[in-house]
């Protein structure tokens, strides 16, 4: 895979931010996104040349996440929630 996306829940936050992130890093998944529906927000991690994830973005609310890798995309965290944000 070129992208892994995790949606946080209170019961899985530590697992998603630590164990799963480490597993995706070991597998060489170039991009790892963590979506937090509580904030709402998106953290983006990308593998560096040494194969270690570096956080390259942290957007919240109505701010736009614009990425070119692994494919061009624009995401607004609050828009991901749809009617749940109301």
PDB file of C-alpha atoms in Angstrom:
ATOM      1  CA  UNK A   1       0.000   0.000   0.000  1.00  0.00           C
ATOM      2  CA  UNK A   2       1.067   3.599  -0.608  1.00  0.00           C
ATOM      3  CA  UNK A   3      -1.222   5.085   2.059  1.00  0.00           C
ATOM      4  CA  UNK A   4      -2.590   3.926   5.404  1.00  0.00           C
ATOM      5  CA  UNK A   5      -5.364   5.917   7.097  1.00  0.00           C
ATOM      6  CA  UNK A   6      -6.419   5.364  10.695  1.00  0.00           C
ATOM      7  CA  UNK A   7      -9.482   6.928  12.305  1.00  0.00           C
ATOM      8  CA  UNK A   8      -8.897   7.426  16.021  1.00  0.00           C
ATOM      9  CA  UNK A   9     -11.353   6.348  18.652  1.00  0.00           C
ATOM     10  CA  UNK A  10     -10.866   6.815  22.385  1.00  0.00           C
ATOM     11  CA  UNK A  11     -10.257   3.086  22.817  1.00  0.00           C
ATOM     12  CA  UNK A  12      -7.601   2.813  20.080  1.00  0.00           C
ATOM     13  CA  UNK A  13      -5.661   6.099  20.159  1.00  0.00           C
ATOM     14  CA  UNK A  14      -2.499   4.724  21.776  1.00  0.00           C
ATOM     15  CA  UNK A  15      -2.511   1.641  19.546  1.00  0.00           C
ATOM     16  CA  UNK A  16      -3.006   3.719  16.373  1.00  0.00           C
ATOM     17  CA  UNK A  17      -0.375   6.324  17.227  1.00  0.00           C
ATOM     18  CA  UNK A  18       2.247   3.842  18.397  1.00  0.00           C
ATOM     19  CA  UNK A  19       1.826   0.196  17.427  1.00  0.00           C
ATOM     20  CA  UNK A  20       0.107   0.595  14.071  1.00  0.00           C
ATOM     21  CA  UNK A  21       2.330   3.494  13.073  1.00  0.00           C
ATOM     22  CA  UNK A  22       5.408   1.377  13.840  1.00  0.00           C
ATOM     23  CA  UNK A  23       3.969  -1.553  11.875  1.00  0.00           C
ATOM     24  CA  UNK A  24       3.252   0.586   8.802  1.00  0.00           C
ATOM     25  CA  UNK A  25       6.742   2.063   9.075  1.00  0.00           C
ATOM     26  CA  UNK A  26       8.292  -1.447   9.143  1.00  0.00           C
ATOM     27  CA  UNK A  27       6.213  -2.397   6.083  1.00  0.00           C
ATOM     28  CA  UNK A  28       7.492   0.676   4.249  1.00  0.00           C
ATOM     29  CA  UNK A  29       4.102   2.347   3.722  1.00  0.00           C
ATOM     30  CA  UNK A  30       5.179   5.791   2.429  1.00  0.00           C
ATOM     31  CA  UNK A  31       2.259   7.812   3.855  1.00  0.00           C
ATOM     32  CA  UNK A  32       0.324   7.379   7.096  1.00  0.00           C
ATOM     33  CA  UNK A  33      -2.632   9.616   7.961  1.00  0.00           C
ATOM     34  CA  UNK A  34      -4.279   9.765  11.369  1.00  0.00           C
ATOM     35  CA  UNK A  35      -7.798  11.193  11.379  1.00  0.00           C
ATOM     36  CA  UNK A  36      -9.142  12.462  14.701  1.00  0.00           C
ATOM     37  CA  UNK A  37     -12.934  12.909  14.519  1.00  0.00           C
ATOM     38  CA  UNK A  38     -12.990  14.490  17.987  1.00  0.00           C
ATOM     39  CA  UNK A  39     -10.864  17.542  17.032  1.00  0.00           C
ATOM     40  CA  UNK A  40     -11.514  17.163  13.970  1.00  0.00           C
ATOM     41  CA  UNK A  41      -8.032  16.910  12.524  1.00  0.00           C
ATOM     42  CA  UNK A  42      -5.589  15.025  10.329  1.00  0.00           C
ATOM     43  CA  UNK A  43      -1.936  14.307  11.063  1.00  0.00           C
ATOM     44  CA  UNK A  44       0.198  13.242   8.110  1.00  0.00           C
ATOM     45  CA  UNK A  45       3.387  11.227   8.421  1.00  0.00           C
ATOM     46  CA  UNK A  46       5.733  10.378   5.555  1.00  0.00           C
ATOM     47  CA  UNK A  47       8.748   8.105   5.471  1.00  0.00           C
ATOM     48  CA  UNK A  48      12.064   9.924   5.256  1.00  0.00           C
ATOM     49  CA  UNK A  49      15.123   8.587   3.421  1.00  0.00           C
ATOM     50  CA  UNK A  50      16.050   6.501   6.468  1.00  0.00           C
ATOM     51  CA  UNK A  51      12.618   4.833   6.453  1.00  0.00           C
ATOM     52  CA  UNK A  52      11.399   6.648   9.565  1.00  0.00           C
ATOM     53  CA  UNK A  53       8.065   8.487   9.741  1.00  0.00           C
ATOM     54  CA  UNK A  54       8.278  12.250  10.045  1.00  0.00           C
ATOM     55  CA  UNK A  55       5.185  14.342  10.719  1.00  0.00           C
ATOM     56  CA  UNK A  56       4.724  16.652   7.738  1.00  0.00           C
ATOM     57  CA  UNK A  57       1.283  18.111   8.466  1.00  0.00           C
ATOM     58  CA  UNK A  58      -1.213  18.600  11.278  1.00  0.00           C
ATOM     59  CA  UNK A  59      -4.412  20.330  10.186  1.00  0.00           C
ATOM     60  CA  UNK A  60      -7.514  20.940  12.231  1.00  0.00           C
ATOM     61  CA  UNK A  61     -11.067  22.113  11.731  1.00  0.00           C
ATOM     62  CA  UNK A  62     -11.665  24.085   8.564  1.00  0.00           C
ATOM     63  CA  UNK A  63      -7.997  24.281   7.540  1.00  0.00           C
ATOM     64  CA  UNK A  64      -7.147  22.462   4.314  1.00  0.00           C
ATOM     65  CA  UNK A  65      -4.746  19.572   4.026  1.00  0.00           C
ATOM     66  CA  UNK A  66      -3.166  19.703   0.576  1.00  0.00           C
ATOM     67  CA  UNK A  67      -0.859  16.858  -0.406  1.00  0.00           C
ATOM     68  CA  UNK A  68       0.862  15.796  -3.604  1.00  0.00           C
ATOM     69  CA  UNK A  69       1.936  12.342  -2.440  1.00  0.00           C
ATOM     70  CA  UNK A  70       0.947   9.580  -2.710  1.00  0.00           C
ATOM     71  CA  UNK A  71      -1.568  11.349  -4.972  1.00  0.00           C
ATOM     72  CA  UNK A  72      -2.866  14.920  -5.239  1.00  0.00           C
ATOM     73  CA  UNK A  73      -5.601  15.562  -2.674  1.00  0.00           C
ATOM     74  CA  UNK A  74      -7.248  18.364  -0.702  1.00  0.00           C
ATOM     75  CA  UNK A  75      -9.071  17.436   2.501  1.00  0.00           C
ATOM     76  CA  UNK A  76     -10.795  19.649   5.075  1.00  0.00           C
ATOM     77  CA  UNK A  77     -11.066  17.736   8.369  1.00  0.00           C
ATOM     78  CA  UNK A  78     -14.433  19.147   9.413  1.00  0.00           C
ATOM     79  CA  UNK A  79     -15.890  18.142   6.024  1.00  0.00           C
ATOM     80  CA  UNK A  80     -15.079  14.490   6.740  1.00  0.00           C
ATOM     81  CA  UNK A  81     -17.656  14.450   9.517  1.00  0.00           C
ATOM     82  CA  UNK A  82     -20.568  15.578   7.359  1.00  0.00           C
ATOM     83  CA  UNK A  83     -23.728  15.870   9.432  1.00  0.00           C
ATOM     84  CA  UNK A  84     -21.911  14.602  12.540  1.00  0.00           C
ATOM     85  CA  UNK A  85     -20.246  18.025  12.847  1.00  0.00           C
ATOM     86  CA  UNK A  86     -23.615  19.768  13.271  1.00  0.00           C
TER      87      UNK A  86
END
